[in-house]
mmCIF file with all atom_site columns, C-alpha atoms in Angstrom:
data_model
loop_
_atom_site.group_PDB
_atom_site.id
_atom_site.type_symbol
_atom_site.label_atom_id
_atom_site.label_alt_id
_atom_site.label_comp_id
_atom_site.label_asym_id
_atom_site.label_entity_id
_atom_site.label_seq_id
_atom_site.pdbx_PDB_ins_code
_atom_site.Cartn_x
_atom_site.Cartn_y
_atom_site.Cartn_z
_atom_site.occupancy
_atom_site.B_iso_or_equiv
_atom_site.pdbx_formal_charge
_atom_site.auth_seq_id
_atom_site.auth_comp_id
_atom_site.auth_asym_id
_atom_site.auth_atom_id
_atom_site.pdbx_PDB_model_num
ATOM 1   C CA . UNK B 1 1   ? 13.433  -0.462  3.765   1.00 0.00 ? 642 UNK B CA 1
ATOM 2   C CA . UNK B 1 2   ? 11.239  -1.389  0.936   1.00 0.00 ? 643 UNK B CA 1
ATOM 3   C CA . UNK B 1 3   ? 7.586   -1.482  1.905   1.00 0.00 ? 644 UNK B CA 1
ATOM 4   C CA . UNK B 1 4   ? 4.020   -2.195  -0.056  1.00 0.00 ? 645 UNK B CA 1
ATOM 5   C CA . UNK B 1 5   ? 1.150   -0.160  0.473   1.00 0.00 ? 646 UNK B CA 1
ATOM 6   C CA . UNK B 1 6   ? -2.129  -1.780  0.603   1.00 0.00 ? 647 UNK B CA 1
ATOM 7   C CA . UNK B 1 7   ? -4.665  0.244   -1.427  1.00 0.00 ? 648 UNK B CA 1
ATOM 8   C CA . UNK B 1 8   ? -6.738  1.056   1.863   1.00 0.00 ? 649 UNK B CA 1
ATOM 9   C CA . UNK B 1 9   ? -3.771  2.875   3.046   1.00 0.00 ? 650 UNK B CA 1
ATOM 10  C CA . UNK B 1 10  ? -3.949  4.899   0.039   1.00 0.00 ? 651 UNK B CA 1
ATOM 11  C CA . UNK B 1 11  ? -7.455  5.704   -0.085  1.00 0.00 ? 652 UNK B CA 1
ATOM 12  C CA . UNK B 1 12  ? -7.154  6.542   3.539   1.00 0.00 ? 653 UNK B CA 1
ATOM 13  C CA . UNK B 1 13  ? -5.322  9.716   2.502   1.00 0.00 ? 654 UNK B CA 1
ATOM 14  C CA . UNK B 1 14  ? -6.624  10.538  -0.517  1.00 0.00 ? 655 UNK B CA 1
ATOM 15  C CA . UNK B 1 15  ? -10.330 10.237  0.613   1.00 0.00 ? 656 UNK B CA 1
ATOM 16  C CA . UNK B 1 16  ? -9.228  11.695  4.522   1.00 0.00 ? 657 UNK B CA 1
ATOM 17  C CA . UNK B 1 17  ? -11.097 8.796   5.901   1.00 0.00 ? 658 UNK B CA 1
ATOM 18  C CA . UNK B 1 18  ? -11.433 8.946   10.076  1.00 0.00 ? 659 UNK B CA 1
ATOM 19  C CA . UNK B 1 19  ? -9.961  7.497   12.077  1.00 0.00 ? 660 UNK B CA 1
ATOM 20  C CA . UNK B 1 20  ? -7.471  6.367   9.704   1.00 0.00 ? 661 UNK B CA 1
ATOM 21  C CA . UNK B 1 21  ? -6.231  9.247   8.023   1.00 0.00 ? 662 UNK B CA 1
ATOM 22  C CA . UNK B 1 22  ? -3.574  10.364  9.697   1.00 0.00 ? 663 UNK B CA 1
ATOM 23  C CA . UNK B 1 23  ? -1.911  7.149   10.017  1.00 0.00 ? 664 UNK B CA 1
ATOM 24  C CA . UNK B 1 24  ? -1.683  6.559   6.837   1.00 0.00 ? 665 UNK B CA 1
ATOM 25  C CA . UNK B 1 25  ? -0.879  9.857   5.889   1.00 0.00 ? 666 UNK B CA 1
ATOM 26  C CA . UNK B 1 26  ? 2.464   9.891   7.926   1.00 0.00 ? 667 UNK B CA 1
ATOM 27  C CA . UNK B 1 27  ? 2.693   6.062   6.269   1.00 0.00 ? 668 UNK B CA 1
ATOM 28  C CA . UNK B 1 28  ? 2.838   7.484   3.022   1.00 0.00 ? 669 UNK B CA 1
ATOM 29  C CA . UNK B 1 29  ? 5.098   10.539  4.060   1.00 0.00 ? 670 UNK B CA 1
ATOM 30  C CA . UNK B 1 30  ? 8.087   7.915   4.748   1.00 0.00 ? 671 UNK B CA 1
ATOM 31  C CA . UNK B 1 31  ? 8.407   7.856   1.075   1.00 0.00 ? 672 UNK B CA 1
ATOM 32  C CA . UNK B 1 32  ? 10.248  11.563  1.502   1.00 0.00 ? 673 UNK B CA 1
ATOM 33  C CA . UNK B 1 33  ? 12.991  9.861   3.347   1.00 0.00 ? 674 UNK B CA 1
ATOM 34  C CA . UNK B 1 34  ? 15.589  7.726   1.641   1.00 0.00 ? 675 UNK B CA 1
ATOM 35  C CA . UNK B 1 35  ? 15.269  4.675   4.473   1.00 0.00 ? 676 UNK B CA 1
ATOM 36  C CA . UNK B 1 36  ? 11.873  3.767   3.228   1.00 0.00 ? 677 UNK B CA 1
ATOM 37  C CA . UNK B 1 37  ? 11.228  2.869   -0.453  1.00 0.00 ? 678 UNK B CA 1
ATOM 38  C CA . UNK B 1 38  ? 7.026   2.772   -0.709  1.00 0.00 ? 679 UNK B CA 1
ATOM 39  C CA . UNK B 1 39  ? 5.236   0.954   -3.505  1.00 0.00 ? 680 UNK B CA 1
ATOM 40  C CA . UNK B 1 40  ? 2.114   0.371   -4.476  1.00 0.00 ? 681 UNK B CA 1
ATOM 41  C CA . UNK B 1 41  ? 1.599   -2.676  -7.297  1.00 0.00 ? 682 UNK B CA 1
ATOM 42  C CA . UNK B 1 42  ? 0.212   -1.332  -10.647 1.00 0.00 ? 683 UNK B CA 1
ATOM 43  C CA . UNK B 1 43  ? -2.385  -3.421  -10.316 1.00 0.00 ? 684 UNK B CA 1
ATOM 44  C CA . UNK B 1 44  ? -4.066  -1.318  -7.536  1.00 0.00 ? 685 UNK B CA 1
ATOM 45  C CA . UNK B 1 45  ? -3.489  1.784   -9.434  1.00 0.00 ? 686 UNK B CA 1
ATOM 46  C CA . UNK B 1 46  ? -6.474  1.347   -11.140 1.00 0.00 ? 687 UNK B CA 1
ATOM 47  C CA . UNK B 1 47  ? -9.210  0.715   -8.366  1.00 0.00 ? 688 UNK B CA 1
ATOM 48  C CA . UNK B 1 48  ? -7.047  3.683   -6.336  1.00 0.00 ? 689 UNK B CA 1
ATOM 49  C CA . UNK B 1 49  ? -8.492  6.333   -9.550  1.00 0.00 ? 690 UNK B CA 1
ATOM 50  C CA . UNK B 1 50  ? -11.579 5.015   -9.762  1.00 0.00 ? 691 UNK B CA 1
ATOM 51  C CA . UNK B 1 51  ? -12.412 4.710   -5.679  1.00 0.00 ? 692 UNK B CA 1
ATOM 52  C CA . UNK B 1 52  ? -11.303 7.892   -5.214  1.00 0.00 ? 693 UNK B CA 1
ATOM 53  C CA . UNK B 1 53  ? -12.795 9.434   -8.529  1.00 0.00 ? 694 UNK B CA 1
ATOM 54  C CA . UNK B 1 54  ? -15.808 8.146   -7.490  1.00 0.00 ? 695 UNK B CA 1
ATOM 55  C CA . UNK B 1 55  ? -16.081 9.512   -4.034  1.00 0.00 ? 696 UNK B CA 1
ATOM 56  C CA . UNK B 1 56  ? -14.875 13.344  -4.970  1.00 0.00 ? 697 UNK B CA 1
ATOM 57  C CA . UNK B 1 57  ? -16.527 13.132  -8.047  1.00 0.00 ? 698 UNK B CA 1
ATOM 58  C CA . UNK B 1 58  ? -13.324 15.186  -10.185 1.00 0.00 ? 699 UNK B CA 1
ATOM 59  C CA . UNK B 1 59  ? -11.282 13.144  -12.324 1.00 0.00 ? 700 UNK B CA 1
ATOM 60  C CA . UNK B 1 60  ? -8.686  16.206  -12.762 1.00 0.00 ? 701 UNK B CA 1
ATOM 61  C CA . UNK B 1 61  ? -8.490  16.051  -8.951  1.00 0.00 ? 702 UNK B CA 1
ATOM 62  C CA . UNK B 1 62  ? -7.913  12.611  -8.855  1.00 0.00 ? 703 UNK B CA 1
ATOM 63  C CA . UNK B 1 63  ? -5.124  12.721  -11.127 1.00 0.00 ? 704 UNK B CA 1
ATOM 64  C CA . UNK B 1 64  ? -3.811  15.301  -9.230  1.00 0.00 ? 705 UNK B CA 1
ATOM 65  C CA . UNK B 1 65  ? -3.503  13.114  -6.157  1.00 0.00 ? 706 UNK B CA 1
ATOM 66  C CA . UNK B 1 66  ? -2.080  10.385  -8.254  1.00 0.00 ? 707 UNK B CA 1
ATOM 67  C CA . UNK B 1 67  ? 0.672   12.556  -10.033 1.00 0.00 ? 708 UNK B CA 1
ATOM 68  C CA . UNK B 1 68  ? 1.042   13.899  -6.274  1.00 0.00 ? 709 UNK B CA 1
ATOM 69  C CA . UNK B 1 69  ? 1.444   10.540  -4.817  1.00 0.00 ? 710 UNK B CA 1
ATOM 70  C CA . UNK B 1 70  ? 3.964   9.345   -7.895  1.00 0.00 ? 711 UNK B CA 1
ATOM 71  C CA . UNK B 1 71  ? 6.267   11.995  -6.821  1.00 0.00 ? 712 UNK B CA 1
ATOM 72  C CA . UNK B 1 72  ? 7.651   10.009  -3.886  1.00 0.00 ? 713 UNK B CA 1
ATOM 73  C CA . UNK B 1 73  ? 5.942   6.230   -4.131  1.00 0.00 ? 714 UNK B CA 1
ATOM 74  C CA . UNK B 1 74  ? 7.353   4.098   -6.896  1.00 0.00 ? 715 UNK B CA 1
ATOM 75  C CA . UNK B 1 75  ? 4.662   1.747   -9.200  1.00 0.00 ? 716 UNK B CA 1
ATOM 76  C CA . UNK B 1 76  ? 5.217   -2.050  -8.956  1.00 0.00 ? 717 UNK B CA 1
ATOM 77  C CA . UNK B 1 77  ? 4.789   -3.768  -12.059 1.00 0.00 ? 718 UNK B CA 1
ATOM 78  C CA . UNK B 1 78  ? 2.335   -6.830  -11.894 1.00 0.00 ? 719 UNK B CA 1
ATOM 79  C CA . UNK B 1 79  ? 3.714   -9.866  -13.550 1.00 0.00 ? 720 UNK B CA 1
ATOM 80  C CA . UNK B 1 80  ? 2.901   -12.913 -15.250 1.00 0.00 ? 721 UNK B CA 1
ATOM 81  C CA . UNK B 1 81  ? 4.441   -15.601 -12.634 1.00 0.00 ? 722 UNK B CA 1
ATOM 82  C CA . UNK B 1 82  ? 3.373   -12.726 -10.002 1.00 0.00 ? 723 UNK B CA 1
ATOM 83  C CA . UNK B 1 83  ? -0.549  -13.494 -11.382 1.00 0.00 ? 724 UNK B CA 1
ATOM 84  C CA . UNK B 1 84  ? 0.604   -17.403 -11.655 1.00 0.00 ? 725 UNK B CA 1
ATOM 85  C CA . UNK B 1 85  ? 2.199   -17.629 -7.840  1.00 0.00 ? 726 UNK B CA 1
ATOM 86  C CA . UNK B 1 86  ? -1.090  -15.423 -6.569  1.00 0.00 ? 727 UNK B CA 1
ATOM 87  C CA . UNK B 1 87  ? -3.112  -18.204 -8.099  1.00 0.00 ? 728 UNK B CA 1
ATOM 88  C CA . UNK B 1 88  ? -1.220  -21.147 -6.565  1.00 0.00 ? 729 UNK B CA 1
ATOM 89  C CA . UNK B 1 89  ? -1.380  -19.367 -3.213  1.00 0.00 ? 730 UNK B CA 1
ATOM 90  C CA . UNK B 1 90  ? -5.268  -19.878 -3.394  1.00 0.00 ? 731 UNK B CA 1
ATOM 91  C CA . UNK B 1 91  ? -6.448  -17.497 -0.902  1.00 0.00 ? 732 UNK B CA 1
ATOM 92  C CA . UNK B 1 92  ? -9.729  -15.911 -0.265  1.00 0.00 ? 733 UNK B CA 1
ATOM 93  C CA . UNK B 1 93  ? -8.965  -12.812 -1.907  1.00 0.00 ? 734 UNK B CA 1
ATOM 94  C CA . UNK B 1 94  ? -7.205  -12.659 -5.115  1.00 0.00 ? 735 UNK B CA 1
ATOM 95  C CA . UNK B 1 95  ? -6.371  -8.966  -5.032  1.00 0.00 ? 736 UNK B CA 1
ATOM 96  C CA . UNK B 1 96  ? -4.102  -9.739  -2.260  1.00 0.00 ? 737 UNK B CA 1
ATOM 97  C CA . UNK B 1 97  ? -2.838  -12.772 -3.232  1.00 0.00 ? 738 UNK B CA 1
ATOM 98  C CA . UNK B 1 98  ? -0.889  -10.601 -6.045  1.00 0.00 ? 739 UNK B CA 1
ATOM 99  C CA . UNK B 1 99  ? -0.314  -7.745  -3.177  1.00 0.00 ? 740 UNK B CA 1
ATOM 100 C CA . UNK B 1 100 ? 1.710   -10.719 -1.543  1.00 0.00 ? 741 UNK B CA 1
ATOM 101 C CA . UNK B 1 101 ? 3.011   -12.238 -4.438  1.00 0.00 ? 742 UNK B CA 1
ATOM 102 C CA . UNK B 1 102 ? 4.264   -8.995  -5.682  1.00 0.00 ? 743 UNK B CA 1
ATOM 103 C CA . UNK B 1 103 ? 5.372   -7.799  -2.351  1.00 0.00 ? 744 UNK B CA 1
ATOM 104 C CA . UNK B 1 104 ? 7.510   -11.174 -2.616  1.00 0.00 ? 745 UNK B CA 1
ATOM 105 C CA . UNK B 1 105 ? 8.976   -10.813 -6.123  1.00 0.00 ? 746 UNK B CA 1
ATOM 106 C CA . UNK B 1 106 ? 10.397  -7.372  -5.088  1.00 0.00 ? 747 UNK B CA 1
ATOM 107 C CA . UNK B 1 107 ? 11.434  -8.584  -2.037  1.00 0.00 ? 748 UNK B CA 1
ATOM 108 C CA . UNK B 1 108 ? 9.896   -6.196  -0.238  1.00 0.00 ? 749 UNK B CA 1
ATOM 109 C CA . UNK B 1 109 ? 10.640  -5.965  3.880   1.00 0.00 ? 750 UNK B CA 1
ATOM 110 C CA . UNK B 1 110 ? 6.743   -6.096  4.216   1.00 0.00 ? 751 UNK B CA 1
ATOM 111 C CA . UNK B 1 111 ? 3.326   -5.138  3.673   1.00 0.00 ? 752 UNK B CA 1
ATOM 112 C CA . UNK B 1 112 ? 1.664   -2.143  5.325   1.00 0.00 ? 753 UNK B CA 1
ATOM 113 C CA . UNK B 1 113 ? -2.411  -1.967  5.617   1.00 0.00 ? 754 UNK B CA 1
ATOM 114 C CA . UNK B 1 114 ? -5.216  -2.085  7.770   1.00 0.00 ? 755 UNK B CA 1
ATOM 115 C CA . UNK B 1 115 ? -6.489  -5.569  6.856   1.00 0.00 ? 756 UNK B CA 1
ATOM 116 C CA . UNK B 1 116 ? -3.844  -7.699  8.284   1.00 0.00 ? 757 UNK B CA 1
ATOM 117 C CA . UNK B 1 117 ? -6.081  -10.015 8.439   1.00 0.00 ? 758 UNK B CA 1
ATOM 118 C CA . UNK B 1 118 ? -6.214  -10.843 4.543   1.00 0.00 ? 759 UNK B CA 1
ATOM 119 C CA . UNK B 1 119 ? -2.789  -11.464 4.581   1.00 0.00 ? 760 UNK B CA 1
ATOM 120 C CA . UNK B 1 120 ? -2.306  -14.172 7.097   1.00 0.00 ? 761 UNK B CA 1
ATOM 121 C CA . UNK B 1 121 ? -0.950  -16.532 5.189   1.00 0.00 ? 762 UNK B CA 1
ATOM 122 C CA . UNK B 1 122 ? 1.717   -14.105 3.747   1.00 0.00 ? 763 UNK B CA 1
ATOM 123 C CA . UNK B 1 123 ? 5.267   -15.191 3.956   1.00 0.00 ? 764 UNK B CA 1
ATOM 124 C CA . UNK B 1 124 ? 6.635   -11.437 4.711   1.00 0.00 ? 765 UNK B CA 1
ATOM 125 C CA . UNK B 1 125 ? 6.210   -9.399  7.449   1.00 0.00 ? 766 UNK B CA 1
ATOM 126 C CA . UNK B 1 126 ? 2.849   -7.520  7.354   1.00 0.00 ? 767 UNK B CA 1
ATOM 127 C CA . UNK B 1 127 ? 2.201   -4.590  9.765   1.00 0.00 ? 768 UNK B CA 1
ATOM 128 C CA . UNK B 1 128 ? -0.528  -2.358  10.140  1.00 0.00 ? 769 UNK B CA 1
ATOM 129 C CA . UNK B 1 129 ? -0.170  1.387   10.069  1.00 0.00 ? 770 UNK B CA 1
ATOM 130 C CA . UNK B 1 130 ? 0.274   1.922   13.625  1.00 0.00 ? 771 UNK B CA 1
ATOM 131 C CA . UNK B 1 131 ? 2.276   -1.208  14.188  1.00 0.00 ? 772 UNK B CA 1
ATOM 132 C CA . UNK B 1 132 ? 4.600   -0.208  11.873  1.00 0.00 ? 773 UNK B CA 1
ATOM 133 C CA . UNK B 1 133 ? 4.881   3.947   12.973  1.00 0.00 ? 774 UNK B CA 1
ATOM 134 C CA . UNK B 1 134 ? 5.409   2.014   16.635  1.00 0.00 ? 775 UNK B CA 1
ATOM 135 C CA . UNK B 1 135 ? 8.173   -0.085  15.476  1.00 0.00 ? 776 UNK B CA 1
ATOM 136 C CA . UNK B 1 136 ? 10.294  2.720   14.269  1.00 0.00 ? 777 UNK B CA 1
ATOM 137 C CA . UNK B 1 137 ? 9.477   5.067   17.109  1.00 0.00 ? 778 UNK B CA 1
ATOM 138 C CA . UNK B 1 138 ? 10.580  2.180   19.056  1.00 0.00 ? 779 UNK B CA 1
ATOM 139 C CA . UNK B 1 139 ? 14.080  1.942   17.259  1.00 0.00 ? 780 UNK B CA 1
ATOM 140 C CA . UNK B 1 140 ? 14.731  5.676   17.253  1.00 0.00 ? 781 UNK B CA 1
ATOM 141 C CA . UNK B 1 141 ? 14.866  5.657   20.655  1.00 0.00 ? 782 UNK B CA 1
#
């Protein structure tokens, strides 16, 4: 299953932010099995370092997270018709116009983050943490 991470879900982690934390931390652990190949579009990368190098205040530790994180979730690359469907989807928010519009050109089984609500309009399956950790506690069963 190929999934996109919403930045929140990897800020959760890296910043241990309550109550979300450990939601998104199992989330992101999926990535050790081979069912579940996580991404996160390149285009987040960015505002994941500086959030987080912002709130702990150590850019070494930040990269350590990020190397940390690399070791199991693959980078999305951000593409010109990715930027040029985003724009013709005219949302609200841009940044996740391109999360969809990524999460679409890899054809990705969904989107998983906390703000479901900015992705309405997607044309994939979006779930939020818990949804998702319910779904496949459901079909292990």
């Amino acid at each position: 299953m190929r999934l996109l991470l919403d930045t929140n879900i990897v800020l959760d982690v890296f910043l241990k932010r309550q109550p979300f934390y450990e939601a998104s931390k199992t989330i992101m652990d999926l990535s050790k099995f081979e069912q579940f190949d996580e991404y996160v579009s390149a285009s987040t990368v960015t505002d994941i370092y500086y959030i987080t190098s912002k709130n702990i205040k150590d850019a070494q530790a930040t990269r350590n997270l990020l190397n940390q994180m690399l070791k199991t979730i693959h980078i999305s690359a951000v593409t010109e018709d990715d930027i040029k469907n985003a724009l013709h989807l005219s949302w609200k928010d841009f940044e996740d116009a391109v999360q969809s519009a990524v999460a679409s050109s890899y054809e990705m089984d969904g989107i998983i983050t906390r703000n479901k609500d900015d992705f309405h309009q997607a044309e994939i399956n979006v779930w939020s943490p818990q949804e998702f950790l319910d779904i496949i506690a459901y079909l292990m069963k």
